[in-house]
mmCIF file of C-alpha atoms in Angstrom:
data_model
loop_
_atom_site.group_PDB
_atom_site.id
_atom_site.type_symbol
_atom_site.label_atom_id
_atom_site.label_comp_id
_atom_site.label_asym_id
_atom_site.label_seq_id
_atom_site.Cartn_x
_atom_site.Cartn_y
_atom_site.Cartn_z
ATOM 1 C CA MET A 1 -26.008 -7.573 81.557
ATOM 2 C CA LEU A 2 -26.232 -9.643 78.398
ATOM 3 C CA ASN A 3 -26.463 -13.369 77.944
ATOM 4 C CA ASP A 4 -23.657 -15.545 76.576
ATOM 5 C CA VAL A 5 -24.921 -15.547 72.985
ATOM 6 C CA ALA A 6 -23.005 -12.788 71.245
ATOM 7 C CA LEU A 7 -25.097 -10.710 68.848
ATOM 8 C CA ILE A 8 -22.608 -11.000 65.997
ATOM 9 C CA ALA A 9 -23.095 -12.092 62.408
ATOM 10 C CA PRO A 10 -21.051 -15.223 61.617
ATOM 11 C CA ASP A 11 -17.661 -14.627 59.997
ATOM 12 C CA PRO A 12 -16.860 -16.089 56.584
ATOM 13 C CA LEU A 13 -14.992 -19.380 56.746
ATOM 14 C CA MET A 14 -11.434 -18.611 57.796
ATOM 15 C CA PHE A 15 -8.733 -20.176 59.958
ATOM 16 C CA HIS A 16 -6.168 -17.470 60.608
ATOM 17 C CA VAL A 17 -5.461 -16.748 64.295
ATOM 18 C CA ALA A 18 -4.484 -13.105 64.665
ATOM 19 C CA PRO A 19 -1.297 -12.716 66.745
ATOM 20 C CA ASP A 20 -2.441 -9.217 67.728
ATOM 21 C CA ALA A 21 -5.477 -10.712 69.498
ATOM 22 C CA GLY A 22 -3.449 -12.355 72.274
ATOM 23 C CA PRO A 23 -4.144 -12.587 76.015
ATOM 24 C CA ASP A 24 -2.884 -9.129 76.990
ATOM 25 C CA VAL A 25 -5.124 -7.482 74.406
ATOM 26 C CA THR A 26 -8.131 -9.692 75.115
ATOM 27 C CA ILE A 27 -7.964 -9.212 78.881
ATOM 28 C CA GLY A 28 -7.310 -5.491 78.398
ATOM 29 C CA LEU A 29 -10.470 -5.163 76.307
ATOM 30 C CA LEU A 30 -12.525 -7.058 78.875
ATOM 31 C CA LYS A 31 -11.192 -4.901 81.707
ATOM 32 C CA THR A 32 -11.847 -1.722 79.741
ATOM 33 C CA LEU A 33 -15.476 -2.695 79.210
ATOM 34 C CA PHE A 34 -15.814 -3.792 82.846
ATOM 35 C CA ASP A 35 -14.291 -0.556 84.146
ATOM 36 C CA ASN A 36 -16.540 1.627 81.990
ATOM 37 C CA PRO A 37 -20.056 0.129 82.155
ATOM 38 C CA ALA A 38 -21.749 3.435 81.374
ATOM 39 C CA THR A 39 -19.611 4.257 78.332
ATOM 40 C CA TYR A 40 -21.196 3.786 74.920
ATOM 41 C CA PHE A 41 -18.544 2.014 72.844
ATOM 42 C CA ALA A 42 -19.931 2.260 69.331
ATOM 43 C CA SER A 43 -16.785 1.066 67.542
ATOM 44 C CA MET A 44 -13.752 -1.122 68.122
ATOM 45 C CA ARG A 45 -11.579 1.905 67.343
ATOM 46 C CA HIS A 46 -13.116 3.747 70.297
ATOM 47 C CA LEU A 47 -12.837 0.762 72.648
ATOM 48 C CA CYS A 48 -9.237 0.063 71.658
ATOM 49 C CA ARG A 49 -8.242 3.707 72.070
ATOM 50 C CA VAL A 50 -9.474 3.668 75.683
ATOM 51 C CA CYS A 51 -7.845 0.261 76.247
ATOM 52 C CA LEU A 52 -4.544 1.512 74.820
ATOM 53 C CA ASN A 53 -4.597 4.595 77.036
ATOM 54 C CA THR A 54 -5.424 2.556 80.140
ATOM 55 C CA TYR A 55 -3.610 -0.755 79.693
ATOM 56 C CA GLY A 56 -1.123 -0.030 76.903
ATOM 57 C CA VAL A 57 -2.531 -2.664 74.527
ATOM 58 C CA GLY A 58 -5.035 -2.753 71.673
ATOM 59 C CA SER A 59 -3.386 -0.748 68.898
ATOM 60 C CA HIS A 60 -4.505 -3.162 66.137
ATOM 61 C CA TYR A 61 -8.214 -2.617 66.585
ATOM 62 C CA PHE A 62 -9.211 -4.726 63.560
ATOM 63 C CA ASP A 63 -7.752 -7.867 65.197
ATOM 64 C CA ALA A 64 -7.996 -6.919 68.856
ATOM 65 C CA ALA A 65 -11.487 -8.218 69.523
ATOM 66 C CA LYS A 66 -11.215 -11.369 67.397
ATOM 67 C CA MET A 67 -10.739 -13.865 70.233
ATOM 68 C CA ALA A 68 -13.180 -12.072 72.539
ATOM 69 C CA ARG A 69 -15.859 -12.261 69.834
ATOM 70 C CA LEU A 70 -15.132 -15.885 68.903
ATOM 71 C CA THR A 71 -15.486 -16.993 72.523
ATOM 72 C CA ASN A 72 -18.640 -14.924 73.145
ATOM 73 C CA LEU A 73 -17.017 -12.684 75.757
ATOM 74 C CA ILE A 74 -18.274 -9.503 74.111
ATOM 75 C CA SER A 75 -21.332 -8.686 72.053
ATOM 76 C CA GLY A 76 -22.374 -5.944 69.712
ATOM 77 C CA SER A 77 -21.246 -5.320 66.167
ATOM 78 C CA GLY A 78 -19.168 -2.246 66.878
ATOM 79 C CA SER A 79 -21.275 -0.353 64.357
ATOM 80 C CA HIS A 80 -23.036 2.951 64.828
ATOM 81 C CA TYR A 81 -26.111 1.291 63.316
ATOM 82 C CA SER A 82 -26.273 -1.587 65.754
ATOM 83 C CA LYS A 83 -25.880 -2.321 69.432
ATOM 84 C CA PRO A 84 -22.833 -1.027 71.351
ATOM 85 C CA ILE A 85 -20.011 -3.320 72.368
ATOM 86 C CA ARG A 86 -20.697 -4.839 75.795
ATOM 87 C CA LEU A 87 -19.483 -7.667 77.995
ATOM 88 C CA THR A 88 -21.597 -10.809 77.981
ATOM 89 C CA GLU A 89 -22.308 -12.654 81.237
ATOM 90 C CA LEU A 90 -19.408 -14.965 80.389
ATOM 91 C CA GLY A 91 -17.122 -12.003 79.744
ATOM 92 C CA ILE A 92 -18.023 -10.534 83.132
ATOM 93 C CA ARG A 93 -17.235 -13.819 84.851
ATOM 94 C CA ILE A 94 -13.850 -14.126 83.147
ATOM 95 C CA VAL A 95 -12.793 -10.584 83.996
ATOM 96 C CA MET A 96 -13.819 -11.167 87.627
ATOM 97 C CA ALA A 97 -11.946 -14.484 87.883
ATOM 98 C CA ALA A 98 -8.718 -14.742 89.853
ATOM 99 C CA THR A 99 -5.817 -13.266 87.901
ATOM 100 C CA ARG A 100 -3.894 -16.549 88.137
ATOM 101 C CA LEU A 101 -6.705 -18.311 86.255
ATOM 102 C CA GLN A 102 -7.730 -15.847 83.572
ATOM 103 C CA VAL A 103 -5.438 -16.958 80.738
ATOM 104 C CA ASP A 104 -6.031 -20.663 81.455
ATOM 105 C CA LEU A 105 -9.791 -20.098 81.444
ATOM 106 C CA LEU A 106 -9.524 -18.207 78.159
ATOM 107 C CA HIS A 107 -7.373 -21.031 76.776
ATOM 108 C CA TYR A 108 -10.141 -23.462 77.748
ATOM 109 C CA LEU A 109 -12.697 -21.382 75.829
ATOM 110 C CA LEU A 110 -10.407 -21.111 72.802
ATOM 111 C CA TYR A 111 -9.574 -24.813 72.750
ATOM 112 C CA THR A 112 -13.168 -26.001 73.153
ATOM 113 C CA GLY A 113 -14.884 -23.259 71.136
ATOM 114 C CA TRP A 114 -14.892 -25.053 67.778
ATOM 115 C CA ASP A 115 -17.656 -27.645 67.423
ATOM 116 C CA GLU A 116 -17.332 -30.561 64.976
ATOM 117 C CA ARG A 117 -21.116 -30.471 64.503
ATOM 118 C CA GLN A 118 -20.885 -26.895 63.152
ATOM 119 C CA PRO A 119 -17.516 -27.051 61.412
ATOM 120 C CA THR A 120 -17.828 -23.862 59.389
ATOM 121 C CA LEU A 121 -18.248 -21.702 62.508
ATOM 122 C CA ARG A 122 -15.271 -20.325 64.474
ATOM 123 C CA GLY A 123 -12.606 -21.648 62.122
ATOM 124 C CA PRO A 124 -9.742 -19.872 63.947
ATOM 125 C CA LEU A 125 -10.584 -21.869 67.061
ATOM 126 C CA CYS A 126 -10.231 -25.083 65.059
ATOM 127 C CA THR A 127 -6.728 -23.899 64.142
ATOM 128 C CA TYR A 128 -6.061 -23.098 67.795
ATOM 129 C CA ARG A 129 -7.005 -26.626 68.856
ATOM 130 C CA GLN A 130 -4.997 -28.283 66.088
ATOM 131 C CA VAL A 131 -1.836 -26.338 66.983
ATOM 132 C CA CYS A 132 -2.214 -27.326 70.658
ATOM 133 C CA ASN A 133 -2.799 -30.975 69.739
ATOM 134 C CA ILE A 134 0.176 -31.149 67.402
ATOM 135 C CA LEU A 135 2.469 -29.559 69.965
ATOM 136 C CA CYS A 136 1.253 -31.798 72.779
ATOM 137 C CA ASN A 137 1.491 -34.964 70.674
ATOM 138 C CA GLY A 138 5.061 -34.050 69.703
ATOM 139 C CA GLY A 139 6.269 -33.513 73.252
ATOM 140 C CA ALA A 140 8.989 -31.077 74.286
ATOM 141 C CA ASP A 141 10.544 -29.567 71.175
ATOM 142 C CA LYS A 142 11.622 -26.353 69.528
ATOM 143 C CA VAL A 143 8.651 -24.958 67.628
ATOM 144 C CA LYS A 144 9.109 -24.962 63.846
ATOM 145 C CA HIS A 145 6.374 -22.777 62.378
ATOM 146 C CA THR A 146 6.614 -24.259 58.877
ATOM 147 C CA ASP A 147 6.134 -27.796 60.234
ATOM 148 C CA LEU A 148 3.229 -26.660 62.393
ATOM 149 C CA VAL A 149 1.513 -24.927 59.473
ATOM 150 C CA ARG A 150 1.927 -28.085 57.394
ATOM 151 C CA GLY A 151 0.486 -30.214 60.210
ATOM 152 C CA VAL A 152 -2.478 -27.903 60.719
ATOM 153 C CA ARG A 153 -3.235 -27.858 56.994
ATOM 154 C CA TYR A 154 -3.205 -31.673 56.973
ATOM 155 C CA ALA A 155 -5.548 -31.800 59.984
ATOM 156 C CA LEU A 156 -7.930 -29.242 58.454
ATOM 157 C CA ASP A 157 -8.022 -31.143 55.151
ATOM 158 C CA ALA A 158 -9.062 -34.260 57.090
ATOM 159 C CA HIS A 159 -11.680 -32.494 59.237
ATOM 160 C CA PHE A 160 -13.241 -30.619 56.301
ATOM 161 C CA ALA A 161 -12.969 -33.279 53.590
ATOM 162 C CA GLU A 162 -16.765 -33.335 53.181
ATOM 163 C CA VAL A 163 -17.377 -29.598 53.590
ATOM 164 C CA ALA A 164 -17.980 -27.990 50.204
ATOM 165 C CA GLU A 165 -17.303 -24.473 51.465
ATOM 166 C CA TYR A 166 -13.839 -25.544 52.620
ATOM 167 C CA GLN A 167 -13.060 -27.274 49.329
ATOM 168 C CA GLN A 168 -13.691 -23.985 47.519
ATOM 169 C CA LEU A 169 -11.595 -21.979 49.987
ATOM 170 C CA HIS A 170 -8.177 -20.539 49.277
ATOM 171 C CA LEU A 171 -6.813 -21.368 52.727
ATOM 172 C CA SER A 172 -4.957 -18.498 54.371
ATOM 173 C CA LEU A 173 -2.634 -19.953 56.978
ATOM 174 C CA SER A 174 0.918 -18.959 57.830
ATOM 175 C CA GLY A 175 3.498 -18.739 60.569
ATOM 176 C CA LYS A 176 1.587 -15.707 61.851
ATOM 177 C CA SER A 177 -1.407 -17.958 62.483
ATOM 178 C CA VAL A 178 0.776 -20.286 64.548
ATOM 179 C CA ARG A 179 2.160 -17.305 66.441
ATOM 180 C CA GLY A 180 -1.437 -16.300 67.131
ATOM 181 C CA VAL A 181 -1.745 -19.531 69.152
ATOM 182 C CA THR A 182 1.674 -19.762 70.791
ATOM 183 C CA VAL A 183 1.367 -16.260 72.246
ATOM 184 C CA TRP A 184 -1.399 -17.687 74.451
ATOM 185 C CA LEU A 185 0.648 -20.720 75.494
ATOM 186 C CA GLU A 186 3.435 -18.434 76.688
ATOM 187 C CA ARG A 187 1.052 -16.787 79.148
ATOM 188 C CA LEU A 188 -0.537 -19.851 80.729
ATOM 189 C CA CYS A 189 0.063 -20.408 84.447
ATOM 190 C CA PRO A 190 2.494 -22.169 84.316
ATOM 191 C CA PRO A 191 3.466 -21.529 80.658
ATOM 192 C CA ALA A 192 3.753 -24.263 78.022
ATOM 193 C CA MET A 193 5.952 -22.148 75.735
ATOM 194 C CA ALA A 194 9.113 -20.167 76.409
ATOM 195 C CA GLU A 195 11.675 -18.778 73.959
ATOM 196 C CA GLY A 196 10.251 -20.789 71.084
ATOM 197 C CA GLN A 197 10.362 -24.073 73.027
ATOM 198 C CA PHE A 198 7.219 -26.068 73.767
ATOM 199 C CA THR A 199 7.319 -28.071 76.996
ATOM 200 C CA PRO A 200 4.309 -30.098 78.214
ATOM 201 C CA ARG A 201 3.302 -28.784 81.608
ATOM 202 C CA ARG A 202 3.862 -30.609 84.882
ATOM 203 C CA ASP A 203 1.203 -28.494 86.554
ATOM 204 C CA CYS A 204 -2.007 -26.691 85.697
ATOM 205 C CA PRO A 205 -4.852 -25.119 87.673
ATOM 206 C CA SER A 206 -7.161 -27.728 89.172
ATOM 207 C CA GLU A 207 -10.069 -25.573 87.960
ATOM 208 C CA LEU A 208 -8.942 -26.063 84.362
ATOM 209 C CA LEU A 209 -8.623 -29.813 84.866
ATOM 210 C CA LEU A 210 -12.202 -30.039 86.177
ATOM 211 C CA LEU A 211 -13.538 -28.079 83.216
ATOM 212 C CA ALA A 212 -11.468 -30.288 80.913
ATOM 213 C CA LEU A 213 -13.049 -33.422 82.431
ATOM 214 C CA ALA A 214 -16.518 -32.081 81.658
ATOM 215 C CA TRP A 215 -15.542 -31.301 78.064
ATOM 216 C CA VAL A 216 -13.676 -34.552 77.357
ATOM 217 C CA TYR A 217 -16.623 -36.604 78.689
ATOM 218 C CA ARG A 218 -19.235 -34.230 77.238
ATOM 219 C CA ASP A 219 -20.953 -36.938 75.180
ATOM 220 C CA GLN A 220 -21.624 -38.940 78.358
ATOM 221 C CA LEU A 221 -22.761 -36.074 80.594
ATOM 222 C CA PRO A 222 -26.104 -34.247 80.599
ATOM 223 C CA SER A 223 -25.810 -30.632 79.502
ATOM 224 C CA ASN A 224 -28.274 -29.503 82.197
ATOM 225 C CA SER A 225 -26.693 -29.425 85.658
ATOM 226 C CA LEU A 226 -30.140 -29.821 87.252
ATOM 227 C CA ARG A 227 -30.376 -33.322 85.732
ATOM 228 C CA PHE A 228 -26.845 -34.270 86.721
ATOM 229 C CA ARG A 229 -26.209 -37.089 89.179
ATOM 230 C CA ASP A 230 -22.993 -38.747 90.336
ATOM 231 C CA MET A 231 -21.324 -40.219 87.286
ATOM 232 C CA LYS A 232 -18.437 -42.642 86.986
ATOM 233 C CA LEU A 233 -15.697 -41.628 84.552
ATOM 234 C CA SER A 234 -13.347 -44.321 83.276
ATOM 235 C CA LEU A 235 -9.934 -42.837 82.485
ATOM 236 C CA ASP A 236 -9.015 -45.004 79.527
ATOM 237 C CA ARG A 237 -6.135 -44.126 77.249
ATOM 238 C CA SER A 238 -8.100 -41.975 74.812
ATOM 239 C CA HIS A 239 -9.652 -39.877 77.586
ATOM 240 C CA ARG A 240 -6.298 -39.435 79.328
ATOM 241 C CA GLU A 241 -4.696 -38.253 76.088
ATOM 242 C CA ALA A 242 -7.563 -35.838 75.453
ATOM 243 C CA LEU A 243 -7.200 -34.346 78.945
ATOM 244 C CA CYS A 244 -3.464 -33.905 78.459
ATOM 245 C CA ARG A 245 -3.952 -32.229 75.090
ATOM 246 C CA LEU A 246 -6.482 -29.733 76.391
ATOM 247 C CA CYS A 247 -4.453 -28.903 79.507
ATOM 248 C CA LEU A 248 -1.105 -29.217 77.633
ATOM 249 C CA LEU A 249 0.148 -31.675 80.240
ATOM 250 C CA ASP A 250 2.947 -34.179 80.451
ATOM 251 C CA ALA A 251 1.186 -37.567 80.657
ATOM 252 C CA ASP A 252 3.062 -38.496 83.845
ATOM 253 C CA ALA A 253 1.671 -35.429 85.601
ATOM 254 C CA LEU A 254 -2.000 -36.270 85.045
ATOM 255 C CA ASP A 255 -2.634 -38.621 87.984
ATOM 256 C CA PRO A 256 -0.918 -36.432 90.604
ATOM 257 C CA LEU A 257 -2.871 -33.426 89.326
ATOM 258 C CA LEU A 258 -6.126 -35.381 89.480
ATOM 259 C CA ASP A 259 -5.287 -36.302 93.090
ATOM 260 C CA GLN A 260 -4.741 -32.621 93.778
ATOM 261 C CA ALA A 261 -8.050 -31.707 92.132
ATOM 262 C CA ILE A 262 -9.848 -34.300 94.266
ATOM 263 C CA ASP A 263 -8.281 -32.858 97.407
ATOM 264 C CA ARG A 264 -9.158 -29.268 96.484
ATOM 265 C CA HIS A 265 -12.608 -29.826 94.992
ATOM 266 C CA ARG A 266 -14.246 -32.682 96.894
ATOM 267 C CA GLN A 267 -17.678 -31.295 96.048
ATOM 268 C CA TYR A 268 -16.922 -32.070 92.395
ATOM 269 C CA LEU A 269 -14.728 -35.141 92.286
ATOM 270 C CA SER A 270 -13.677 -38.281 94.125
ATOM 271 C CA ASP A 271 -11.543 -41.322 93.336
ATOM 272 C CA ASP A 272 -13.209 -44.631 92.455
ATOM 273 C CA GLY A 273 -10.183 -46.924 92.397
ATOM 274 C CA ARG A 274 -9.111 -49.015 89.441
ATOM 275 C CA GLY A 275 -11.130 -51.380 87.338
ATOM 276 C CA ALA A 276 -10.358 -53.959 84.666
ATOM 277 C CA GLY A 277 -6.876 -53.618 83.258
ATOM 278 C CA GLY A 278 -5.902 -51.163 85.974
ATOM 279 C CA VAL A 279 -7.914 -48.327 84.402
ATOM 280 C CA ARG A 280 -8.485 -45.563 86.930
ATOM 281 C CA SER A 281 -12.028 -44.392 87.624
ATOM 282 C CA LEU A 282 -13.329 -41.151 89.067
ATOM 283 C CA VAL A 283 -16.764 -40.099 90.269
ATOM 284 C CA LEU A 284 -17.953 -36.677 89.158
ATOM 285 C CA HIS A 285 -20.450 -35.308 91.692
ATOM 286 C CA ARG A 286 -21.274 -31.977 90.048
ATOM 287 C CA LEU A 287 -21.090 -30.726 86.509
ATOM 288 C CA PRO A 288 -18.103 -28.339 86.299
ATOM 289 C CA SER A 289 -19.140 -24.993 84.884
ATOM 290 C CA LEU A 290 -17.827 -21.463 84.526
ATOM 291 C CA ALA A 291 -21.054 -20.427 86.242
ATOM 292 C CA ASP A 292 -19.554 -21.678 89.542
ATOM 293 C CA ASP A 293 -17.472 -19.193 91.522
ATOM 294 C CA ALA A 294 -15.297 -22.037 92.816
ATOM 295 C CA LEU A 295 -13.961 -22.606 89.299
ATOM 296 C CA LEU A 296 -13.174 -18.914 88.900
ATOM 297 C CA GLY A 297 -10.839 -18.985 91.896
ATOM 298 C CA ARG A 298 -13.175 -16.762 93.873
ATOM 299 C CA ALA A 299 -14.081 -19.200 96.629
ATOM 300 C CA LYS A 300 -10.611 -19.030 98.170
ATOM 301 C CA PRO A 301 -7.462 -17.134 97.202
ATOM 302 C CA GLY A 302 -4.620 -18.741 95.278
ATOM 303 C CA ALA A 303 -1.079 -17.871 94.348
ATOM 304 C CA GLU A 304 -0.550 -15.536 91.425
ATOM 305 C CA CYS A 305 1.740 -16.365 88.517
#
């Protein structure tokens, strides 16, 4: 088994999200690799042909692996002159996660995969995050692709104002790029999109909410779980909004869902009352991680969507 660092050369700066690299295709590719550990997949064409025969998805092999590569779920260049395509450790964990969680866990990886400190890497994941943020900030509404494209362009211009490579780029972004994001939101459990309508969720997996807490407070938490100790998290307005954006939640649903997460995952989280100005506090006991089976839904069964 391989580590989580995919052995892939970085893509040129781009921001298009391929609609043919959605959750059905991505999960189908992961399952195909998982089901055939002894098969030498030397090309994406070969992998997608097997995936198409088995799961009925993966006909657009050029786009099919885009999200899996960007989130380090698969490795290998798909070239006869390099290493074969394989699942990484992270890819194995995702494919073995409870079915009810898989798309939400992939959404978490897509939303958090772009890093402001390395802005020219994983540009499509920056687009993914901006689309989610714009939709969540706008509340329940019919999705207008032209407005979303305009909003994403504005956000990218702001984020990359000082990046010379971006200033020289002829930005390729269209309604197809937006569709490349919304196809994922339609498959969340529960969904945030249906029939072209975005609706902030009233529910989400408690596992996703725990992972979201670790990401939203990432600048305050140690990256090494061995150095982690109980830590108080103050849920001020900015942190609450960030949690809702990542989990695509209605703001009124956040506190009940945090209560539910506390009840289900006491080893991770407990309530710490309210401080100055009525700001709620939590205590995080362990660093949430996809390395923990409990956050893959494998510790105890859950309902399927």
